[in-house]
Short mmCIF file of C-alpha atoms in Angstrom, two decimals:
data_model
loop_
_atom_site.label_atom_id
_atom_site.label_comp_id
_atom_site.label_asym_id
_atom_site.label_seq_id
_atom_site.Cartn_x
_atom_site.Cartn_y
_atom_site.Cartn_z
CA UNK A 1 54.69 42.29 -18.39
CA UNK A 2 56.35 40.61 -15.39
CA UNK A 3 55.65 37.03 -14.39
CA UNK A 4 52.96 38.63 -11.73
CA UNK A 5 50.92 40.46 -13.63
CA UNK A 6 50.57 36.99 -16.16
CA UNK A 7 49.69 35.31 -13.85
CA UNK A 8 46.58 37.46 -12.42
CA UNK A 9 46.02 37.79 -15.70
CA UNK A 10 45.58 34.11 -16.10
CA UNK A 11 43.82 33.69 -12.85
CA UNK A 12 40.91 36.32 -14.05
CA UNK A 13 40.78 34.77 -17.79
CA UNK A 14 40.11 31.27 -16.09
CA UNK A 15 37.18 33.03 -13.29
CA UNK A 16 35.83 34.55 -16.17
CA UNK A 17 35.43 31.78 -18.63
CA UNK A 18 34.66 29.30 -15.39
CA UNK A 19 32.05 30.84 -13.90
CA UNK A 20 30.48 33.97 -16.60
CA UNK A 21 31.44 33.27 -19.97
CA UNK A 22 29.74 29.78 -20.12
CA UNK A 23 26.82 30.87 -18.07
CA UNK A 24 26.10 33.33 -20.34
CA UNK A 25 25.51 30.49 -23.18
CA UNK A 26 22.16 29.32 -24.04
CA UNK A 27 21.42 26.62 -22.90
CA UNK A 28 19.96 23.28 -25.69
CA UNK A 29 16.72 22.81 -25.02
CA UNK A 30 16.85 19.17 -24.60
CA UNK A 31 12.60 18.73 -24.53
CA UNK A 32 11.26 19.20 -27.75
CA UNK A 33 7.84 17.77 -27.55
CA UNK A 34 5.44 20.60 -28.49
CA UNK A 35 3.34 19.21 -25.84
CA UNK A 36 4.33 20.83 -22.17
CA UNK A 37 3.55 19.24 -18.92
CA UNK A 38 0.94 21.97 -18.19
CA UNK A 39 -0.66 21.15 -21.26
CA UNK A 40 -0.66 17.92 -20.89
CA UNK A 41 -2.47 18.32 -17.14
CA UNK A 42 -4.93 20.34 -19.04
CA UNK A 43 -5.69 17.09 -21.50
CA UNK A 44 -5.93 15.10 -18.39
CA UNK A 45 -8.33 17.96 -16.57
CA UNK A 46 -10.65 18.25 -19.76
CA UNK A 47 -10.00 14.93 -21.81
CA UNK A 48 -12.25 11.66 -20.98
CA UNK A 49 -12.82 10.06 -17.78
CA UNK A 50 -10.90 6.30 -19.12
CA UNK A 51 -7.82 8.47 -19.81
CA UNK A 52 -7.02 9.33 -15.81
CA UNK A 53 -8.07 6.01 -15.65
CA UNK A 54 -5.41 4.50 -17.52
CA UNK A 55 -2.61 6.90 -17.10
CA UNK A 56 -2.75 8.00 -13.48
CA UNK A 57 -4.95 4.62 -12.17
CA UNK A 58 -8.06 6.45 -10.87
CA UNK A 59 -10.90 8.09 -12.36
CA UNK A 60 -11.07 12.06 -13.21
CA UNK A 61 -12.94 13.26 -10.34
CA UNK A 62 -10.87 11.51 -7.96
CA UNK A 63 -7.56 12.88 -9.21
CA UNK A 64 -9.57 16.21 -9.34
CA UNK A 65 -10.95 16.09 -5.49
CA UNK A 66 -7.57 15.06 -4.41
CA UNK A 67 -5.46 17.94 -5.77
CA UNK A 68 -8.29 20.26 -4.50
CA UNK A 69 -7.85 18.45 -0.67
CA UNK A 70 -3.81 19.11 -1.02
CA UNK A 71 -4.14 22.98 -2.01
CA UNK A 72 -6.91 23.19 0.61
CA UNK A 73 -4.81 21.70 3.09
CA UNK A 74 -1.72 23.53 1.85
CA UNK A 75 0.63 20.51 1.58
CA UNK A 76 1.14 21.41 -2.30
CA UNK A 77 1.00 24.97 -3.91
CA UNK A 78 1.52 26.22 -7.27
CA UNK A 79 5.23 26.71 -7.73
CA UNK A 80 6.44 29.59 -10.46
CA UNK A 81 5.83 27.27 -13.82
CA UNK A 82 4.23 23.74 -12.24
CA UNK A 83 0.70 23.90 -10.85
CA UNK A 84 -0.24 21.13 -8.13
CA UNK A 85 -2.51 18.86 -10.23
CA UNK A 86 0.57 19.15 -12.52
CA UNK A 87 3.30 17.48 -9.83
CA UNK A 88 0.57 14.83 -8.55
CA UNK A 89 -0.30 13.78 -12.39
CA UNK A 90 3.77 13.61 -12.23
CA UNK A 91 3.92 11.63 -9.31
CA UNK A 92 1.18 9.73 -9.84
CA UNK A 93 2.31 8.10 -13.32
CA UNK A 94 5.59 7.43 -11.83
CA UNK A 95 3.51 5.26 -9.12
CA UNK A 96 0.99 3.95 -11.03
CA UNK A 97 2.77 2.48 -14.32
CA UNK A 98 6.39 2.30 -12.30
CA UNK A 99 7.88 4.67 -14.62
CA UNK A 100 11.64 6.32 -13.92
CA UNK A 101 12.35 9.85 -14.13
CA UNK A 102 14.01 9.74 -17.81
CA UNK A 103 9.82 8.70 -18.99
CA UNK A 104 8.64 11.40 -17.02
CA UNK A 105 10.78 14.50 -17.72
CA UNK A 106 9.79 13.24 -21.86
CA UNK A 107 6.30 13.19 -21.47
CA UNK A 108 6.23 16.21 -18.74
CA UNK A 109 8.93 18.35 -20.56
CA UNK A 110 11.26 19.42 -17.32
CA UNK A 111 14.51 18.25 -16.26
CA UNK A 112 15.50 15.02 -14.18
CA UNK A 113 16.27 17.28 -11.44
CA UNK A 114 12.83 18.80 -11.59
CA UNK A 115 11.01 15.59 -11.34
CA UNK A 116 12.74 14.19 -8.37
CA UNK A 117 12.35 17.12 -6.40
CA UNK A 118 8.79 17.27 -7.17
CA UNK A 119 8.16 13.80 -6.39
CA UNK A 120 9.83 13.31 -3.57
CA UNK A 121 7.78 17.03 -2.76
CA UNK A 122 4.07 14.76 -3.33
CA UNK A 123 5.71 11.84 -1.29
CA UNK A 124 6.58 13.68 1.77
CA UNK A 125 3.27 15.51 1.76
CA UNK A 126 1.36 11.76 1.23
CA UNK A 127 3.22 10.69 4.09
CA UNK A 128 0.99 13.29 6.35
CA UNK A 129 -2.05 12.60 4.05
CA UNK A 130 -1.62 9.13 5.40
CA UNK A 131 -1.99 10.02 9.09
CA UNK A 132 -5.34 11.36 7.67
CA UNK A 133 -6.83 8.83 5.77
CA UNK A 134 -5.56 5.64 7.50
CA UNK A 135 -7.08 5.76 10.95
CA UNK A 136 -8.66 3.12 13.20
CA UNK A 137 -12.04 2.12 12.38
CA UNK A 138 -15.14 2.42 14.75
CA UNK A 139 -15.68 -0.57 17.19
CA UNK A 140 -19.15 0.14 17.69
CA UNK A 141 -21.40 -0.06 15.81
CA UNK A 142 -19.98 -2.73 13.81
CA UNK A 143 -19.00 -1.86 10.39
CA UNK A 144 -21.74 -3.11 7.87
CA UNK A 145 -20.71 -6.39 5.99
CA UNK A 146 -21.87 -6.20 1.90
CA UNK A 147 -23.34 -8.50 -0.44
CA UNK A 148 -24.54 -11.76 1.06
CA UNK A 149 -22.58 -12.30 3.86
CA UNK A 150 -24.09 -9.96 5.79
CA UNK A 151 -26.07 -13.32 7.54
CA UNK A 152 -22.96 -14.06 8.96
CA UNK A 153 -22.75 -10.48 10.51
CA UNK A 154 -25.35 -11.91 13.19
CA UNK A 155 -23.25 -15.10 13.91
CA UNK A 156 -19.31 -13.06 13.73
CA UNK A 157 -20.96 -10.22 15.99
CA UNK A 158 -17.62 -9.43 17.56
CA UNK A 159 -15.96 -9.00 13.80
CA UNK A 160 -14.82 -5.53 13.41
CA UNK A 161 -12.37 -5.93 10.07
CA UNK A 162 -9.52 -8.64 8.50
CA UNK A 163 -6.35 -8.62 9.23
CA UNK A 164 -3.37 -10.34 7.21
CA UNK A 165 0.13 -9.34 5.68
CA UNK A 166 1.30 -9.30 2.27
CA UNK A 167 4.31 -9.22 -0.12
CA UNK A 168 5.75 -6.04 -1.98
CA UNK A 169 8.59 -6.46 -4.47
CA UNK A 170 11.29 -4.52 -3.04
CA UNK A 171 15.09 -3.50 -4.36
CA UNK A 172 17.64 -4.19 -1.69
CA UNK A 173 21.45 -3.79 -1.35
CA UNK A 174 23.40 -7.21 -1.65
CA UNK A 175 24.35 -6.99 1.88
CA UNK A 176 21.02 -6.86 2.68
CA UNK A 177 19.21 -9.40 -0.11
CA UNK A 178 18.65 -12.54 2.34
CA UNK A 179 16.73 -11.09 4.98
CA UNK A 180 14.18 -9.78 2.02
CA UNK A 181 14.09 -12.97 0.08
CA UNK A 182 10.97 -14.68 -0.16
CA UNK A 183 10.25 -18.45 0.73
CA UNK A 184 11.42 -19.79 -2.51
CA UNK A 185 11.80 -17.15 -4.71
CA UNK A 186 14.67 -15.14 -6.64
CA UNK A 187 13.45 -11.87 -5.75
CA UNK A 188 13.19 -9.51 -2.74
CA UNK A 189 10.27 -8.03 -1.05
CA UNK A 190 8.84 -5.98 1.72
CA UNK A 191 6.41 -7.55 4.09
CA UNK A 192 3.23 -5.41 4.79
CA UNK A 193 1.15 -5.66 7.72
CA UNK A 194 -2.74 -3.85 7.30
CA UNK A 195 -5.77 -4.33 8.71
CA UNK A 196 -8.91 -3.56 6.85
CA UNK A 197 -12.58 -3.33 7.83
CA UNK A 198 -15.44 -4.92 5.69
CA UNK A 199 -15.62 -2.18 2.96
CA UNK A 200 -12.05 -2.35 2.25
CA UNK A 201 -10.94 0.78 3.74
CA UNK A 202 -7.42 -0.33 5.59
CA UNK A 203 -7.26 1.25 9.15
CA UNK A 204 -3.82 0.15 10.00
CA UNK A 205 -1.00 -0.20 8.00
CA UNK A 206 2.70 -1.27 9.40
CA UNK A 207 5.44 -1.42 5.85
CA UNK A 208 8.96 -1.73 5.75
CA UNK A 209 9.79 -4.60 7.44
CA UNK A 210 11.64 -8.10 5.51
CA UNK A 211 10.35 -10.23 3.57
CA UNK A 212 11.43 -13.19 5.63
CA UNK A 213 9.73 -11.91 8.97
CA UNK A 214 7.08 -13.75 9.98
CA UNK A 215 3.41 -12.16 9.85
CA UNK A 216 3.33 -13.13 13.81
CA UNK A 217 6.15 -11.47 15.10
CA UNK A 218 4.86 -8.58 12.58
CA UNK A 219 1.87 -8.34 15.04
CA UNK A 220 3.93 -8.59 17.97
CA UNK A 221 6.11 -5.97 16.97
CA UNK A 222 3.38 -3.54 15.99
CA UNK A 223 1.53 -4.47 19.57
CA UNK A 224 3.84 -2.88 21.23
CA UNK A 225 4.83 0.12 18.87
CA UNK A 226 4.55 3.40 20.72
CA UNK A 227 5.31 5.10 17.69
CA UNK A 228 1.91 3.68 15.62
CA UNK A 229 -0.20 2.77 18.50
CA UNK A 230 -1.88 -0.09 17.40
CA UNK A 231 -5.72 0.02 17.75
CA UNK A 232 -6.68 -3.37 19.56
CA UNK A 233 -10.54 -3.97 19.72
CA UNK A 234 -12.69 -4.11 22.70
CA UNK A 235 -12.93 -6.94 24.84
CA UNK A 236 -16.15 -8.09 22.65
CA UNK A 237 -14.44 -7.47 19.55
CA UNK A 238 -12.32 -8.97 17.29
CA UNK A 239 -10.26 -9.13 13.94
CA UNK A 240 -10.27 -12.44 11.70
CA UNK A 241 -6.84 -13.01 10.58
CA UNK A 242 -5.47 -16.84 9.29
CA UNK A 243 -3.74 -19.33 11.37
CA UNK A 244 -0.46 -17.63 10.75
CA UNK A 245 -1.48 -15.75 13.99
CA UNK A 246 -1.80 -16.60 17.40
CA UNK A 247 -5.79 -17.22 18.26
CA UNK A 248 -6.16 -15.16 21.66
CA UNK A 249 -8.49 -12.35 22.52
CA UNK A 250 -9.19 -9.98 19.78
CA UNK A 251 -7.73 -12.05 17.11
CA UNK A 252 -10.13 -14.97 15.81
CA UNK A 253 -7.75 -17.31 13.43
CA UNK A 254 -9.42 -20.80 11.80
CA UNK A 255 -9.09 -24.03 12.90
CA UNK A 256 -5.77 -25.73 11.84
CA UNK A 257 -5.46 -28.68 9.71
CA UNK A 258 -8.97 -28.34 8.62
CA UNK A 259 -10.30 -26.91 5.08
CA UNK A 260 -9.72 -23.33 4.91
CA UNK A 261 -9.14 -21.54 1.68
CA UNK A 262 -12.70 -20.86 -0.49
CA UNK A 263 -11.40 -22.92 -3.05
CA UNK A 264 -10.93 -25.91 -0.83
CA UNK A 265 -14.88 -26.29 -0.94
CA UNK A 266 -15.71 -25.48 -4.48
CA UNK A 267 -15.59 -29.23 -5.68
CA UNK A 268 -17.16 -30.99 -1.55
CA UNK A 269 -19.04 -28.63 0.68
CA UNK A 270 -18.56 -28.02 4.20
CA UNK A 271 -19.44 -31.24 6.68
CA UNK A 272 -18.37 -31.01 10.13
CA UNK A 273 -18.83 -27.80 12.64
CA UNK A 274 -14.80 -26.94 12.26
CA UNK A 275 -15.14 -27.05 8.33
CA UNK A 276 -18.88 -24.75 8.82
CA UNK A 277 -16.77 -22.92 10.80
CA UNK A 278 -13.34 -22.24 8.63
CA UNK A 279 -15.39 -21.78 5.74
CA UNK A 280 -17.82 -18.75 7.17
CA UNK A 281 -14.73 -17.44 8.52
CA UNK A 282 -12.78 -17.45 5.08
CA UNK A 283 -16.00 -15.84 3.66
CA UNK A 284 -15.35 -13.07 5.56
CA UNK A 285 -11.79 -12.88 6.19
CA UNK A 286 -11.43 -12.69 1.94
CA UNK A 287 -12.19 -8.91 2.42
CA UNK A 288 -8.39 -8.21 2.71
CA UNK A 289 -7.36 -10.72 0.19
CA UNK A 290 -9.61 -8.16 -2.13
CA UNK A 291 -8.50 -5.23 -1.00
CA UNK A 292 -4.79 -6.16 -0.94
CA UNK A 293 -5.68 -7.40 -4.58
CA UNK A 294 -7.22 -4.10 -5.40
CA UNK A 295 -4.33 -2.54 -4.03
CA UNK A 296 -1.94 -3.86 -6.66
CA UNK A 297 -3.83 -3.78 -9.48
CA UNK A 298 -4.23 0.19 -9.10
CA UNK A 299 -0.62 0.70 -8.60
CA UNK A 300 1.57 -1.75 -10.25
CA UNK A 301 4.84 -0.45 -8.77
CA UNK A 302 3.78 -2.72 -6.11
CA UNK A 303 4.65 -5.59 -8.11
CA UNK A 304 7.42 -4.67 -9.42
CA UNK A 305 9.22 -1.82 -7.67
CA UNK A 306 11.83 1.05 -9.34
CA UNK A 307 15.61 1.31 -7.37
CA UNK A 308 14.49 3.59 -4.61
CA UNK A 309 16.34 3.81 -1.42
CA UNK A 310 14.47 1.32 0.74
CA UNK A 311 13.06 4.31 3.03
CA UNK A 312 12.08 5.58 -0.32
CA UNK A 313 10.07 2.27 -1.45
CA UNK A 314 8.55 1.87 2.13
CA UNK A 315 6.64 5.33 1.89
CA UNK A 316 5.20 4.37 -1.83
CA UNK A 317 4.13 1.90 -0.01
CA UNK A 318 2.06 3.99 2.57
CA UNK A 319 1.51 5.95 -0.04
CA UNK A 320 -0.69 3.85 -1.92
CA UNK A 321 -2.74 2.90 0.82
CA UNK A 322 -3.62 6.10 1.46
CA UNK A 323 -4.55 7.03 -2.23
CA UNK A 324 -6.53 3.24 -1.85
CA UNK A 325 -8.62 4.33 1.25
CA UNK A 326 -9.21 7.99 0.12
CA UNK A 327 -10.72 6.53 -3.35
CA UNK A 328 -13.32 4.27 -1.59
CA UNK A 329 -14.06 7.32 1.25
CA UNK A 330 -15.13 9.51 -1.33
CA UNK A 331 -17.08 6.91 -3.19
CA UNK A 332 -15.70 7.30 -6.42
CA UNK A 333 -15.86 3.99 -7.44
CA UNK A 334 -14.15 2.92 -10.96
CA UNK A 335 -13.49 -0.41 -12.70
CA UNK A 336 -10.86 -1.63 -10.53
CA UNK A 337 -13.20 -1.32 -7.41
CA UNK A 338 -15.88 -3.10 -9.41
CA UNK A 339 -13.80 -5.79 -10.30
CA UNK A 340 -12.48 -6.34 -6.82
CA UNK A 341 -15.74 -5.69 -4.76
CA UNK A 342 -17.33 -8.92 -5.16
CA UNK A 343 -17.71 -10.98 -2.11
CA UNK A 344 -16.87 -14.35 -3.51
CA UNK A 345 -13.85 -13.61 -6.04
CA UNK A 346 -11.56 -16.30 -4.80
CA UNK A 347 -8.33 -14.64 -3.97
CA UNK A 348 -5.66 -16.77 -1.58
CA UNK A 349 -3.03 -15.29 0.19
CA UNK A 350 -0.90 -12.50 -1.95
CA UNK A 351 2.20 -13.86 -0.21
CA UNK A 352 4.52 -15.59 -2.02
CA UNK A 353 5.00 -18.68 -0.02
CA UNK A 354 4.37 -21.83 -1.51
CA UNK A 355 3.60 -23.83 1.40
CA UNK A 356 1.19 -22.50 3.73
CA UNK A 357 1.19 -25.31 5.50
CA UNK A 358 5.27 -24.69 6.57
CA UNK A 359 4.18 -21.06 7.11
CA UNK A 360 1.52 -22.48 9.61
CA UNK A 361 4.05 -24.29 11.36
CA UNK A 362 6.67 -21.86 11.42
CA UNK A 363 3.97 -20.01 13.92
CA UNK A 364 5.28 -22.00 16.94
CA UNK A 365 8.55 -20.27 16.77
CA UNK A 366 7.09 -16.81 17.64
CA UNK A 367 6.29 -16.19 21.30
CA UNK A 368 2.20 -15.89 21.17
CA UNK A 369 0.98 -12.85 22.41
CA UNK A 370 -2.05 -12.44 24.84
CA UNK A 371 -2.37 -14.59 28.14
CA UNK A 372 -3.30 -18.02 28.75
CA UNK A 373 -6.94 -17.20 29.57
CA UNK A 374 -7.52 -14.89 26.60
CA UNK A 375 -6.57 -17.53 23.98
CA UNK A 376 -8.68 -20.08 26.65
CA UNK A 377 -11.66 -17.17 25.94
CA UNK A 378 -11.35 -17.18 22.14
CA UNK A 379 -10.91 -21.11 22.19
CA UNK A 380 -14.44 -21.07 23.65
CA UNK A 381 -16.01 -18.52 21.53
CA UNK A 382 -15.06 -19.82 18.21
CA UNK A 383 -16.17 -23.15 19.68
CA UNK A 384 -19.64 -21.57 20.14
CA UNK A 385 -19.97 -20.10 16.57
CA UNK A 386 -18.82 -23.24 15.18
CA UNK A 387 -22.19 -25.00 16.59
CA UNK A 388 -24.24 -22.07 15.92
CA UNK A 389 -23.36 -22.40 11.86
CA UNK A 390 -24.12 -26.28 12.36
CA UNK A 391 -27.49 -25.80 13.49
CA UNK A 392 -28.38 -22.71 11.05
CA UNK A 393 -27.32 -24.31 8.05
#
């Protein structure tokens, strides 16, 4: 045999033992839990209500209507072996206990590959879910206020909803790490912009941006977003947000350097028409501190974060607002909406910062939005309710 002919010989030996011979091996079964992932989303379908509770972080019927409102709406189908309430149990463990692939593919019984295409499947759909579920609120009528406070619905007639920002724990290159720093602190995080009305349902969310940007140039930013048009009251109306933002027309922020914070008057009540004032408004205002405390307690990820590209960590983000606001809609309240839902649970800010007093001042350094004479009006008005709570009370 000439040198030729050995070495097509070689050539075909190598093709076939590269690309036939060791695809025709079987491959080890690496999952070996007699448990699969479908029957496991069967347990889940049929077992008790506490167990979706504690494993995917909201009660059965919810995770039940929610598949059902994906396969109606055709963002998820039944692939050949994993059924739709199969990849959202998948995708929501991951969320809701923080849990990397490796955990899932164990307790599901599919490969690596399988999860991540399946979650990042359930996040792209969410991501259109969310232009669903997160939408502006009604301006009129006003939306009701629970509990107690509703007297103060008569006196804060122009009060639509709370707005505020918070901190998410975030995973960012090196290059990147001091812009996402908090005030402070070791670690990294996100800073979220929302806007909720008075039953906790967020109508506006803006995530992504660094933890060091200031909540007032959030607001500017997001003002003049053509992208997320951001829904600014009516002239009468009006969102309560803290001093961190500019007090102009459709934004109603506290007094400064007075009492604020519900705990400030648990030990000496309010005295003087500014401290009436702060403390009605705080009353109110609290219903995004609860909801933003809600929030995290459903979906712990937010607290701690896995190593997802930042793009990646920004739509959890959105995500979980949108699995927040479609829980309340439905009213399919559980424990962590009962614990949350009381008017007078003293939360203060969920931002990290230490000082809010520095945070307060750092406000100066961001141009205020609105015109002279609509942060003249709300001067005025706030004025006004702060003598109408004097004489009521």
């Amino acid at each position: 045999m000439d040198y030729d002919k050995k070495l097509r010989l070689l050539i075909v030996m190598y093709l076939y033992l590269r690309f036939f011979w060791r695809r025709g091996l079987k491959r080890m079964r690496d999952n070996t839990s007699k448990t699969s992932g479908h029957q496991f989303t069967l347990e889940l379908l049929q077992g008790t209500n506490n167990q979706c509770i504690e494993l995917l972080r909201m009660s059965r019927d919810s995770y039940v209507r929610l598949c059902t409102h994906f396969r109606v709406k055709s963002w998820l189908k039944d692939s050949k072996h994993i059924s739709v309430e199969e990849k959202m149990a998948m995708f929501l463990m991951m969320i809701g206990h923080n849990q990397r692939y490796v955990i899932i593919k164990r307790r599901f019984q599919h490969s690596k590959q399988t999860i991540h295409k399946y979650f990042y499947e359930v996040l792209d759909k969410m991501m259109v879910f969310a232009k669903d579920i997160i939408v502006p609120t009604s301006f009129n009528p006003n939306p009701n206020i629970p509990g107690h406070n509703r007297r103060l619905q008569r006196i804060f007639r122009g009060a639509v909803g709370a707005l505020d920002g918070t901190l998410v724990h975030a995973i960012v290159p090196l290059e990147k790490q001091h812009l996402y720093r908090g005030r402070g602190k070791g670690d990294c995080y996100q800073n979220v912009l929302a806007i909720c009305d008075f039953n906790m349902i967020f109508t506006f969310v803006v995530a992504g941006w660094e933890g060091t940007a200031h909540d007032s140039r959030i607001l500017s930013e997001a003002l003049t977003d053509r992208d997320a048009p951001f829904p600014f009251p009516p002239p009468d109306k009006y969102y309560l947000c803290d001093a961190a933002y500019t007090h102009t027309r459709g934004f109603m922020a506290p007094y400064r350097n007075v009492r604020y914070w519900l705990g400030d008057f648990h030990r000496r009540r309010a005295l003087t028409n500014k401290e009436k004032f702060n403390h009605s408004h705080a009353k109110l205002r609290n219903v995004v501190e609860r909801a933003f405390g809600l929030l995290k307690a459903r979906f712990p990820i937010l607290k701690r974060i896995a190593p997802f590209p930042l793009v990646t960590q920004r739509n959890i983000v959105i995500a979980c607002f949108a699995l927040h606001n479609y829980i309340i809609k439905e009213g399919l309240s559980d424990e962590y909406f009962s614990q949350y839902n009381q008017v007078d649970i003293s939360l203060q800010s969920n931002n990290v910062q230490d000082d809010d007093d520095e945070e307060e001042d750092d406000v100066d350094e961001v141009q205020p939005h609105g015109s002279a004479r609509d942060r003249e009006y709300m001067v005025h008005l706030r004025d006004q309710i702060a003598d109408q709570l004097m004489r009521v009370e």
